[in-house]
Coordinates of C-alpha atoms in Angstrom, one line a residue:
X31 CA -67.7 -98.2 -97.9
X32 CA -69.2 -98.2 -94.5
X33 CA -67.9 -97.0 -91.2
X34 CA -67.4 -99.5 -88.4
X35 CA -70.6 -100.6 -86.6
X36 CA -73.9 -98.9 -87.3
X37 CA -72.0 -95.7 -88.0
X38 CA -71.9 -97.1 -91.5
X39 CA -75.3 -95.8 -92.3
X40 CA -73.6 -93.2 -94.4
X41 CA -71.8 -95.9 -96.4
X42 CA -71.0 -96.3 -100.0
X43 CA -68.6 -98.4 -101.9
X44 CA -65.6 -96.2 -102.2
X45 CA -63.1 -98.9 -101.7
X46 CA -60.9 -99.1 -104.8
X47 CA -58.9 -95.9 -105.1
X48 CA -60.5 -94.0 -102.3
X49 CA -57.9 -91.3 -102.2
X50 CA -58.5 -88.6 -104.8
X51 CA -55.5 -87.5 -106.8
X52 CA -55.2 -84.4 -104.8
X53 CA -54.8 -86.3 -101.5
X54 CA -51.3 -86.8 -100.1
X55 CA -51.5 -90.5 -100.8
X56 CA -51.5 -89.5 -104.5
X57 CA -54.1 -92.1 -105.6
X58 CA -52.8 -94.9 -103.4
X59 CA -55.1 -97.0 -101.3
X60 CA -56.0 -95.2 -98.2
X61 CA -55.0 -98.2 -96.1
X62 CA -51.3 -97.9 -97.1
X63 CA -50.7 -94.2 -96.8
X64 CA -47.1 -93.1 -96.6
X65 CA -47.7 -90.3 -94.1
X66 CA -48.0 -92.6 -91.1
X67 CA -51.6 -91.4 -90.6
X68 CA -54.7 -93.5 -90.1
X69 CA -57.9 -92.7 -92.0
X70 CA -61.4 -94.0 -91.6
X71 CA -64.9 -93.3 -92.9
X72 CA -67.6 -92.7 -90.3
X73 CA -71.1 -91.4 -90.9
X74 CA -70.1 -90.2 -94.4
X75 CA -67.1 -88.3 -93.0
X76 CA -63.6 -89.3 -94.0
X77 CA -61.4 -88.7 -91.0
X78 CA -57.6 -88.5 -90.9
X79 CA -55.4 -88.6 -87.8
X80 CA -51.8 -88.1 -87.0
X81 CA -50.7 -89.7 -83.7
X82 CA -54.2 -91.2 -83.2
X83 CA -55.8 -87.7 -82.9
X84 CA -58.0 -86.2 -85.7
X85 CA -56.6 -82.8 -86.8
X86 CA -57.7 -80.3 -89.3
X87 CA -55.4 -78.8 -91.9
X88 CA -55.4 -75.5 -90.2
X89 CA -54.3 -77.2 -86.9
X90 CA -51.2 -78.6 -88.5
X91 CA -52.7 -82.0 -89.4
X92 CA -53.0 -83.5 -92.8
X93 CA -56.7 -84.1 -93.5
X94 CA -57.0 -86.1 -96.6
X95 CA -60.5 -85.4 -97.6
X96 CA -63.5 -84.1 -95.6
X97 CA -66.8 -85.6 -96.6
X98 CA -69.2 -83.3 -94.8
X99 CA -72.1 -85.3 -96.1
X100 CA -72.7 -88.9 -97.1
X101 CA -74.0 -87.4 -100.4
X102 CA -70.4 -87.0 -101.5
X103 CA -69.7 -90.7 -100.8
X104 CA -72.6 -92.1 -102.9
X105 CA -72.0 -89.7 -105.8
X106 CA -68.4 -88.5 -106.4
X107 CA -66.5 -91.3 -104.6
X108 CA -68.9 -94.0 -105.9
X109 CA -68.4 -92.6 -109.4
X110 CA -64.6 -92.6 -109.0
X111 CA -64.7 -96.2 -107.8
X112 CA -67.2 -97.4 -110.4
X113 CA -66.0 -95.4 -113.4
X114 CA -64.4 -98.3 -115.2
X115 CA -67.6 -100.4 -115.0
X116 CA -69.9 -97.5 -115.8
X117 CA -67.9 -96.3 -118.8
X118 CA -67.5 -99.8 -120.1
X119 CA -71.3 -100.3 -120.0
X120 CA -71.9 -96.9 -121.6
X121 CA -69.5 -97.6 -124.5
X122 CA -70.8 -101.2 -125.0
X123 CA -74.4 -100.0 -125.0
X124 CA -73.6 -97.4 -127.7
X125 CA -73.4 -100.3 -130.2
X126 CA -76.2 -102.9 -130.4
X127 CA -73.7 -105.5 -131.4
X128 CA -71.7 -105.1 -128.2
X129 CA -74.6 -104.7 -125.8
X130 CA -73.9 -108.2 -124.6
X131 CA -70.6 -107.1 -123.3
X132 CA -72.3 -104.5 -121.1
X133 CA -74.8 -107.0 -119.7
X134 CA -72.1 -109.6 -119.1
X135 CA -69.7 -107.1 -117.5
X136 CA -72.3 -105.6 -115.1
X137 CA -73.8 -108.9 -114.1
X138 CA -70.5 -110.8 -114.1
X139 CA -68.8 -108.2 -111.9
X140 CA -71.9 -108.4 -109.6
X141 CA -71.6 -112.1 -109.3
X142 CA -67.8 -112.0 -108.7
X143 CA -68.0 -109.2 -106.1
X144 CA -70.9 -110.6 -104.2
X145 CA -69.5 -114.2 -104.1
X146 CA -65.7 -114.4 -104.4
X147 CA -64.9 -111.0 -102.9
X148 CA -67.5 -111.2 -100.1
X149 CA -66.5 -114.7 -99.4
X150 CA -62.8 -113.9 -99.4
X151 CA -63.4 -111.1 -96.8
X152 CA -65.2 -113.6 -94.5
X153 CA -62.4 -116.1 -94.9
X154 CA -59.7 -113.5 -94.3
X155 CA -61.3 -111.9 -91.2
X156 CA -64.5 -113.4 -89.7
X157 CA -66.7 -110.5 -88.4
X158 CA -70.1 -109.3 -87.5
X159 CA -71.8 -107.4 -90.4
X160 CA -73.6 -104.1 -89.9
X161 CA -77.2 -105.1 -90.1
X162 CA -79.0 -102.0 -91.4
X163 CA -76.6 -101.0 -94.1
X164 CA -76.3 -104.6 -95.3
X165 CA -80.1 -105.2 -95.5
X166 CA -80.6 -101.8 -97.2
X167 CA -77.9 -102.4 -99.9
X168 CA -79.0 -106.0 -100.6
X169 CA -82.6 -105.0 -101.0
X170 CA -81.8 -102.1 -103.4
X171 CA -79.4 -104.4 -105.4
X172 CA -82.1 -107.1 -105.7
X173 CA -84.5 -104.4 -107.0
X174 CA -82.0 -103.4 -109.6
X175 CA -81.4 -107.0 -110.7
X176 CA -85.1 -107.7 -110.9
X177 CA -85.6 -104.6 -113.0
X178 CA -82.8 -105.7 -115.4
X179 CA -84.3 -109.2 -115.5
X180 CA -87.6 -107.7 -116.7
X181 CA -85.8 -105.6 -119.3
X182 CA -84.1 -108.7 -120.7
X183 CA -87.3 -110.6 -120.7
X184 CA -89.1 -108.0 -122.8
X185 CA -86.0 -107.4 -124.9
X186 CA -86.1 -103.6 -124.9
X187 CA -85.6 -100.5 -122.7
X188 CA -87.8 -97.5 -123.1
X189 CA -87.1 -94.0 -122.1
X190 CA -89.2 -94.4 -119.0
X191 CA -87.3 -97.5 -117.9
X192 CA -83.9 -95.9 -118.5
X193 CA -85.0 -92.9 -116.4
X194 CA -86.3 -95.4 -113.9
X195 CA -82.8 -96.8 -113.4
X196 CA -81.4 -93.4 -112.7
X197 CA -84.4 -92.5 -110.5
X198 CA -83.9 -95.7 -108.4
X199 CA -80.2 -94.7 -107.8
X200 CA -81.3 -91.2 -106.8
X201 CA -83.8 -92.8 -104.4
X202 CA -81.0 -95.0 -103.0
X203 CA -78.8 -91.9 -102.5
X204 CA -81.6 -90.1 -100.6
X205 CA -82.2 -93.2 -98.5
X206 CA -78.5 -93.3 -97.5
X207 CA -78.5 -89.6 -96.6
X208 CA -81.8 -89.9 -94.7
X209 CA -80.5 -93.0 -92.7
X210 CA -77.3 -91.1 -91.8
X211 CA -79.2 -88.1 -90.5
X212 CA -81.6 -90.3 -88.5
X213 CA -78.6 -92.2 -87.0
X214 CA -76.8 -89.0 -86.1
X215 CA -80.0 -87.5 -84.6
X216 CA -80.6 -90.7 -82.5
X217 CA -77.0 -90.7 -81.4
X218 CA -77.1 -87.0 -80.5
X219 CA -73.4 -86.2 -81.4
X220 CA -71.0 -86.0 -84.2
X221 CA -68.5 -88.6 -85.4
X222 CA -66.3 -90.0 -82.7
X223 CA -62.8 -91.0 -83.6
X224 CA -61.7 -94.6 -83.0
X225 CA -60.7 -95.4 -79.4
X226 CA -57.4 -96.9 -78.4
X227 CA -58.9 -100.4 -78.7
X228 CA -59.4 -100.2 -82.4
X229 CA -56.7 -101.4 -84.7
X230 CA -54.1 -99.0 -85.9
X231 CA -53.8 -98.4 -89.6
X232 CA -50.4 -99.8 -90.8
X233 CA -48.3 -97.5 -92.9
X234 CA -46.4 -98.0 -96.0
X235 CA -42.7 -97.9 -95.9
X236 CA -42.4 -96.2 -99.2
X237 CA -42.5 -92.4 -99.4
X238 CA -45.0 -90.7 -101.7
X239 CA -43.9 -90.0 -105.2
X240 CA -43.1 -86.5 -106.1
X241 CA -43.8 -85.0 -109.4
X242 CA -40.9 -82.6 -109.1
X243 CA -38.3 -81.3 -106.7
X244 CA -40.5 -78.9 -104.8
X245 CA -38.9 -78.1 -101.5
X246 CA -42.2 -78.6 -99.7
X247 CA -42.2 -82.3 -100.6
X248 CA -39.0 -83.0 -98.4
X249 CA -40.0 -81.3 -95.2
X250 CA -38.5 -78.4 -93.3
X251 CA -34.9 -79.6 -93.9
X252 CA -35.0 -78.6 -97.6
X253 CA -37.1 -75.5 -97.2
X254 CA -35.2 -72.4 -98.2
X255 CA -34.5 -69.8 -95.5
X256 CA -35.4 -66.8 -97.7
X257 CA -38.5 -66.9 -99.9
X258 CA -37.6 -66.8 -103.6
X259 CA -39.6 -66.3 -106.7
X260 CA -39.2 -68.9 -109.3
X261 CA -39.7 -67.9 -113.0
X262 CA -42.8 -69.3 -114.7
X263 CA -40.7 -71.4 -117.1
X264 CA -38.9 -73.2 -114.3
X265 CA -42.2 -73.8 -112.5
X266 CA -43.7 -75.3 -115.7
X267 CA -40.7 -77.7 -116.3
X268 CA -40.6 -78.8 -112.6
X269 CA -44.4 -79.5 -112.6
X270 CA -44.2 -81.5 -115.8
X271 CA -41.2 -83.6 -114.7
X272 CA -42.5 -87.1 -113.7
X273 CA -39.0 -88.1 -112.4
X274 CA -37.7 -87.4 -108.9
X275 CA -33.9 -87.5 -109.1
X276 CA -33.5 -88.1 -105.4
X277 CA -35.8 -91.1 -105.5
X278 CA -34.3 -92.3 -108.8
X279 CA -30.8 -92.7 -107.3
X280 CA -32.1 -94.9 -104.5
X281 CA -34.3 -97.3 -106.5
X282 CA -33.2 -100.6 -108.1
X283 CA -32.8 -101.1 -111.8
X284 CA -36.2 -102.9 -112.3
X285 CA -38.0 -99.9 -110.6
X286 CA -36.2 -97.5 -112.9
X287 CA -37.2 -99.6 -116.0
X288 CA -40.8 -99.6 -115.0
X289 CA -40.7 -95.9 -114.3
X290 CA -39.3 -95.2 -117.7
X291 CA -42.2 -97.1 -119.3
X292 CA -44.6 -95.1 -117.2
X293 CA -43.1 -91.7 -118.0
X294 CA -45.0 -91.1 -121.3
X295 CA -48.3 -91.8 -119.7
X296 CA -47.6 -89.7 -116.6
X297 CA -46.5 -86.8 -118.8
X298 CA -49.7 -86.9 -120.8
X299 CA -51.7 -87.0 -117.6
X300 CA -49.8 -84.1 -116.1
X301 CA -50.5 -82.1 -119.3
X302 CA -54.2 -82.7 -119.3
X303 CA -55.4 -83.4 -115.7
X304 CA -55.2 -80.5 -113.2
X305 CA -54.7 -81.6 -109.6
X306 CA -55.8 -79.5 -106.6
X307 CA -54.1 -80.7 -103.4
X308 CA -55.5 -79.3 -100.2
X309 CA -52.6 -80.8 -98.2
X310 CA -50.2 -78.3 -99.7
X311 CA -49.9 -74.7 -98.6
X312 CA -50.3 -73.5 -102.2
X313 CA -53.0 -76.1 -103.0
X314 CA -50.7 -77.3 -105.8
X315 CA -51.2 -74.1 -107.7
X316 CA -48.8 -74.0 -110.7
X317 CA -49.8 -70.9 -112.6
X318 CA -48.2 -71.8 -116.0
X319 CA -49.3 -75.4 -115.9
X320 CA -52.9 -74.6 -114.7
X321 CA -53.2 -72.0 -117.5
X322 CA -52.1 -74.7 -120.0
X323 CA -54.7 -77.0 -118.5
X324 CA -57.4 -74.5 -119.6
X325 CA -56.5 -75.4 -123.1
X326 CA -55.6 -79.1 -122.9
X327 CA -58.4 -80.4 -120.7
X328 CA -61.3 -79.1 -122.9
X329 CA -59.5 -80.4 -126.0
X330 CA -59.2 -83.8 -124.3
X331 CA -62.9 -83.8 -123.6
X332 CA -64.1 -83.1 -127.1
X333 CA -61.4 -85.4 -128.8
X334 CA -62.3 -88.4 -126.7
X335 CA -66.1 -88.2 -126.9
X336 CA -67.4 -90.5 -129.6
X337 CA -63.8 -91.2 -130.6
X338 CA -63.3 -87.6 -131.6
X339 CA -66.5 -87.2 -133.7
X340 CA -67.5 -84.1 -132.0
X341 CA -64.0 -82.6 -132.0
X342 CA -63.7 -83.0 -135.8
X343 CA -67.1 -81.6 -136.5
X344 CA -67.0 -78.6 -138.9
X345 CA -69.0 -75.5 -137.9
X346 CA -71.0 -74.7 -141.1
X347 CA -68.4 -76.8 -142.9
X348 CA -65.6 -74.2 -142.4
X349 CA -64.2 -74.1 -138.9
X350 CA -63.5 -77.2 -136.8
X351 CA -64.9 -77.5 -133.2
X352 CA -61.4 -78.3 -131.8
X353 CA -60.1 -75.0 -133.3
X354 CA -62.9 -73.0 -131.5
X355 CA -62.2 -74.7 -128.2
X356 CA -58.5 -74.0 -128.6
X357 CA -59.1 -70.3 -129.2
X358 CA -61.5 -69.9 -126.3
X359 CA -59.3 -71.8 -124.0
X360 CA -56.2 -69.8 -125.0
X361 CA -58.1 -66.5 -124.4
X362 CA -59.1 -67.7 -120.9
X363 CA -55.6 -69.0 -120.2
X364 CA -54.1 -65.6 -121.1
X365 CA -56.6 -63.8 -118.8
X366 CA -55.9 -66.1 -115.9
X367 CA -52.1 -65.8 -116.4
X368 CA -52.3 -62.0 -116.4
X369 CA -54.6 -61.6 -113.4
X370 CA -52.8 -64.2 -111.1
X371 CA -49.4 -64.7 -109.5
X372 CA -47.2 -67.7 -109.1
X373 CA -47.2 -67.5 -105.3
X374 CA -50.9 -67.2 -104.5
X375 CA -53.7 -69.4 -105.9
X376 CA -56.8 -67.5 -107.0
X377 CA -60.1 -67.8 -105.2
X378 CA -61.6 -69.8 -108.0
X379 CA -58.8 -72.4 -107.9
X380 CA -61.3 -75.0 -106.8
X381 CA -62.8 -74.9 -110.3
X382 CA -59.7 -76.7 -111.5
X383 CA -60.6 -79.7 -109.3
X384 CA -63.8 -80.1 -111.2
X385 CA -62.0 -79.7 -114.5
X386 CA -59.5 -82.5 -113.3
X387 CA -62.5 -84.7 -112.4
X388 CA -64.0 -84.3 -115.8
X389 CA -60.6 -84.9 -117.6
X390 CA -60.0 -88.0 -115.6
X391 CA -63.5 -89.3 -116.5
X392 CA -62.7 -88.7 -120.2
X393 CA -59.5 -90.7 -119.9
X394 CA -61.4 -93.6 -118.4
X395 CA -64.0 -93.3 -121.1
X396 CA -61.2 -93.5 -123.8
X397 CA -59.6 -96.5 -122.1
X398 CA -63.0 -98.2 -121.9
X399 CA -63.7 -97.6 -125.5
X400 CA -60.5 -99.3 -126.6
X401 CA -61.0 -102.1 -124.1
X402 CA -64.5 -102.9 -125.6
X403 CA -63.0 -102.8 -129.1
X404 CA -60.3 -105.2 -128.1
X405 CA -62.7 -107.6 -126.5
X406 CA -65.0 -107.5 -129.5
X407 CA -62.0 -108.4 -131.7
X408 CA -61.1 -111.3 -129.4
X409 CA -64.7 -112.6 -129.5
X410 CA -64.5 -112.7 -133.3
X411 CA -61.2 -114.4 -133.4
X412 CA -62.0 -117.1 -130.8
X413 CA -65.7 -117.3 -131.7
X414 CA -66.9 -116.3 -128.2
X415 CA -70.1 -114.4 -127.4
X416 CA -69.9 -110.9 -126.1
X417 CA -71.7 -112.1 -122.9
X418 CA -69.0 -114.6 -121.9
X419 CA -66.3 -112.0 -122.6
X420 CA -68.1 -109.5 -120.4
X421 CA -68.6 -111.9 -117.5
X422 CA -65.0 -113.1 -117.5
X423 CA -62.3 -110.8 -118.9
X424 CA -64.2 -107.4 -118.6
X425 CA -65.8 -108.2 -115.2
X426 CA -62.5 -109.5 -113.7
X427 CA -60.6 -106.5 -115.0
X428 CA -63.0 -104.0 -113.6
X429 CA -63.2 -105.8 -110.3
X430 CA -59.5 -106.4 -109.7
X431 CA -59.0 -103.0 -107.9
X432 CA -62.0 -103.7 -105.6
X433 CA -60.6 -107.1 -104.8
X434 CA -57.2 -106.0 -103.7
X435 CA -58.4 -102.9 -101.8
X436 CA -61.3 -104.8 -100.0
X437 CA -59.1 -107.7 -99.0
X438 CA -56.4 -105.4 -97.8
X439 CA -58.9 -103.5 -95.7
X440 CA -60.2 -106.7 -94.2
X441 CA -56.7 -107.9 -93.2
X442 CA -56.1 -104.6 -91.5
X443 CA -59.1 -105.1 -89.2
X444 CA -61.9 -103.4 -91.1
X445 CA -63.9 -106.2 -92.6
X446 CA -67.2 -104.4 -92.2
X447 CA -66.1 -101.6 -94.5
X448 CA -64.9 -104.0 -97.1
X449 CA -68.0 -106.1 -96.9
X450 CA -70.3 -103.1 -97.2
X451 CA -68.4 -102.0 -100.3
X452 CA -69.2 -105.3 -102.0
X453 CA -72.9 -104.6 -102.0
X454 CA -73.0 -100.8 -101.9
X455 CA -70.8 -99.8 -104.8
X456 CA -72.1 -102.4 -107.3
X457 CA -75.5 -100.7 -107.1
X458 CA -74.0 -97.6 -108.7
X459 CA -72.5 -99.7 -111.5
X460 CA -75.7 -101.5 -112.5
X461 CA -78.2 -98.6 -112.2
X462 CA -76.0 -95.8 -113.6
X463 CA -74.2 -98.1 -116.1
X464 CA -77.4 -99.6 -117.7
X465 CA -79.6 -96.5 -117.3
X466 CA -77.1 -93.9 -118.6
X467 CA -75.7 -96.3 -121.3
X468 CA -79.2 -96.8 -122.8
X469 CA -80.2 -93.2 -122.3
X470 CA -77.2 -92.0 -124.3
X471 CA -78.0 -94.5 -127.1
X472 CA -81.6 -93.1 -127.5
X473 CA -82.2 -90.5 -130.1
X474 CA -85.1 -88.1 -130.8
X475 CA -86.3 -90.5 -133.5
X476 CA -85.9 -93.8 -131.6
X477 CA -86.7 -93.8 -127.8
X478 CA -86.4 -97.6 -127.5
X479 CA -83.2 -99.7 -127.1
X480 CA -83.5 -103.3 -128.2
X481 CA -81.7 -105.8 -126.0
X482 CA -81.7 -109.3 -127.5
X483 CA -80.0 -111.8 -125.3
X484 CA -77.2 -113.6 -127.1
X485 CA -78.1 -117.1 -125.8
X486 CA -79.2 -119.0 -122.7
X487 CA -76.0 -117.6 -121.0
X488 CA -77.6 -114.3 -120.3
X489 CA -80.3 -116.0 -118.2
X490 CA -77.7 -118.1 -116.4
X491 CA -75.9 -114.9 -115.6
X492 CA -79.0 -113.1 -114.3
X493 CA -80.1 -116.1 -112.3
X494 CA -76.7 -116.6 -110.7
X495 CA -76.6 -113.0 -109.6
X496 CA -80.1 -113.2 -108.2
X497 CA -79.4 -116.5 -106.3
X498 CA -76.2 -115.1 -104.8
X499 CA -78.1 -112.1 -103.4
X500 CA -80.9 -114.2 -102.1
X501 CA -78.4 -116.6 -100.5
X502 CA -76.7 -113.7 -98.6
X503 CA -80.0 -112.1 -97.8
X504 CA -81.1 -115.3 -96.1
X505 CA -77.8 -116.7 -94.7
X506 CA -76.5 -113.5 -93.0
X507 CA -79.6 -112.6 -90.9
X508 CA -80.0 -116.4 -90.1
X509 CA -76.5 -116.4 -88.6
X510 CA -77.3 -113.2 -86.6
X511 CA -75.0 -111.3 -89.0
X512 CA -72.0 -113.4 -87.7
X513 CA -70.0 -114.2 -90.9
X514 CA -67.3 -116.8 -90.7
X515 CA -65.4 -119.2 -92.9
X516 CA -68.4 -121.4 -93.7
X517 CA -70.1 -118.4 -95.4
X518 CA -67.0 -117.6 -97.4
X519 CA -66.4 -121.1 -98.6
X520 CA -70.1 -121.4 -99.7
X521 CA -69.9 -118.2 -101.7
X522 CA -66.7 -119.2 -103.5
X523 CA -68.1 -122.6 -104.3
X524 CA -71.2 -120.9 -105.7
X525 CA -69.1 -118.8 -108.0
X526 CA -67.1 -121.8 -109.2
X527 CA -70.4 -123.7 -109.9
X528 CA -71.7 -120.6 -111.8
X529 CA -68.5 -120.3 -113.9
X530 CA -68.7 -124.0 -114.8
X531 CA -72.3 -123.7 -115.8
X532 CA -71.6 -120.5 -117.8
X533 CA -68.8 -122.0 -119.8
X534 CA -70.7 -125.3 -120.4
X535 CA -73.6 -123.2 -121.7
X536 CA -71.3 -121.1 -123.9
X537 CA -69.8 -124.2 -125.6
X538 CA -73.3 -125.6 -125.9
X539 CA -72.8 -128.6 -123.7
X540 CA -75.8 -127.4 -121.7
X541 CA -78.7 -126.3 -124.0
X542 CA -82.4 -126.0 -123.7
X543 CA -84.4 -127.6 -126.5
X544 CA -87.4 -125.7 -127.9
X545 CA -90.7 -127.3 -127.0

């Protein structure tokens, strides 16, 4: 995601769910916050304002997330946004029979995002693209596609090539950081908040969901006059309650029905994923629940890796790994419980944020594993190749979040941010997804991963992605970076043509005869 204008030199695609779970928007899109506050990303710094003025948390404002360096944007936020694509690729590459799913998903999502989504943004809100971030991202993306094309041509990935994928992404990250520093040095000042002429971020009418009945969630009116100490058992039950009785009474029946269906999932997430909320005075410190997370989060990690293979491993054939993790976690939880209080978070409370990040990644990995298995089953039932399943169902599913968030941002008057996300974020998906997926598949005995294309469809897919990038690389500068409806219509027509050719190739209407 890029900032408006050339301030976007510190951009990355962090569109999707930009708010971290600890933010006051509770994972909602940052464009539709319920606190009536506008947020924007500029020079790698995510700003938050109340009443059009940026404020720090200590000044009474509600700063959602301070990205002091664009490095955070191209690493943590990019990973959070591209986690479904990356984990789908990693899981698919773990089995040679499903490698076509990974190739189809990575390339299919790339074609979809750079044609339908980029074209939709131009149709919704014609704008002038930021020249330097656009050219930088497109060039890096074309390099990644060319590298993948060579890998497919030779039918194998060596250790050096897999490391080359990851090295190219690191070089991209360093380029983003360097461009941002150069831009700040040339400008000679820090980020300037938007002026009164820039569009105001609309707010969402719905109030943020509360995981309990904490008095701080309802403002000063419900804050007790005298401080009281709640017992640990009550804190635990309140923190684990996914229902808010005040909100429950005001909602219609269909909302209640949907909430009941979500309760089991929310309860499991509350039990396993710690959340550090800098917007709250206590940083969302719940001593009994956080101590419980010391046990449940590591258990989640080992029981979801390789479908629980590591967790069920027996140490010398006697003691299971999950038992050892439980004992160590329980000992640490008891020590933390004894040495802390319910009222004051410890100095090392930030460690729980990294634990929550890891637990969230493991949940996404588990979901991606099941998704790949389901798609493989559908391919067997309907006699479809893994590649066509990857470029359609898997690619559309992974891109649906980016589609809604980017189009919403464009409608709200920030098309440059949304457009930069189309080309910036997908770089992370292809480089880290393919590189890390193949690297994890390699063993000490075999340092080569064979990639045999299922059919002509793989080459159609790679060619379509390359042509879409070349089209944008030529069209956008030729139009002086003025993108309008003609550009959007051409991109969408390109995707429809690609989809028709891909399906005709899959059903062998289009075939290439051997000479």
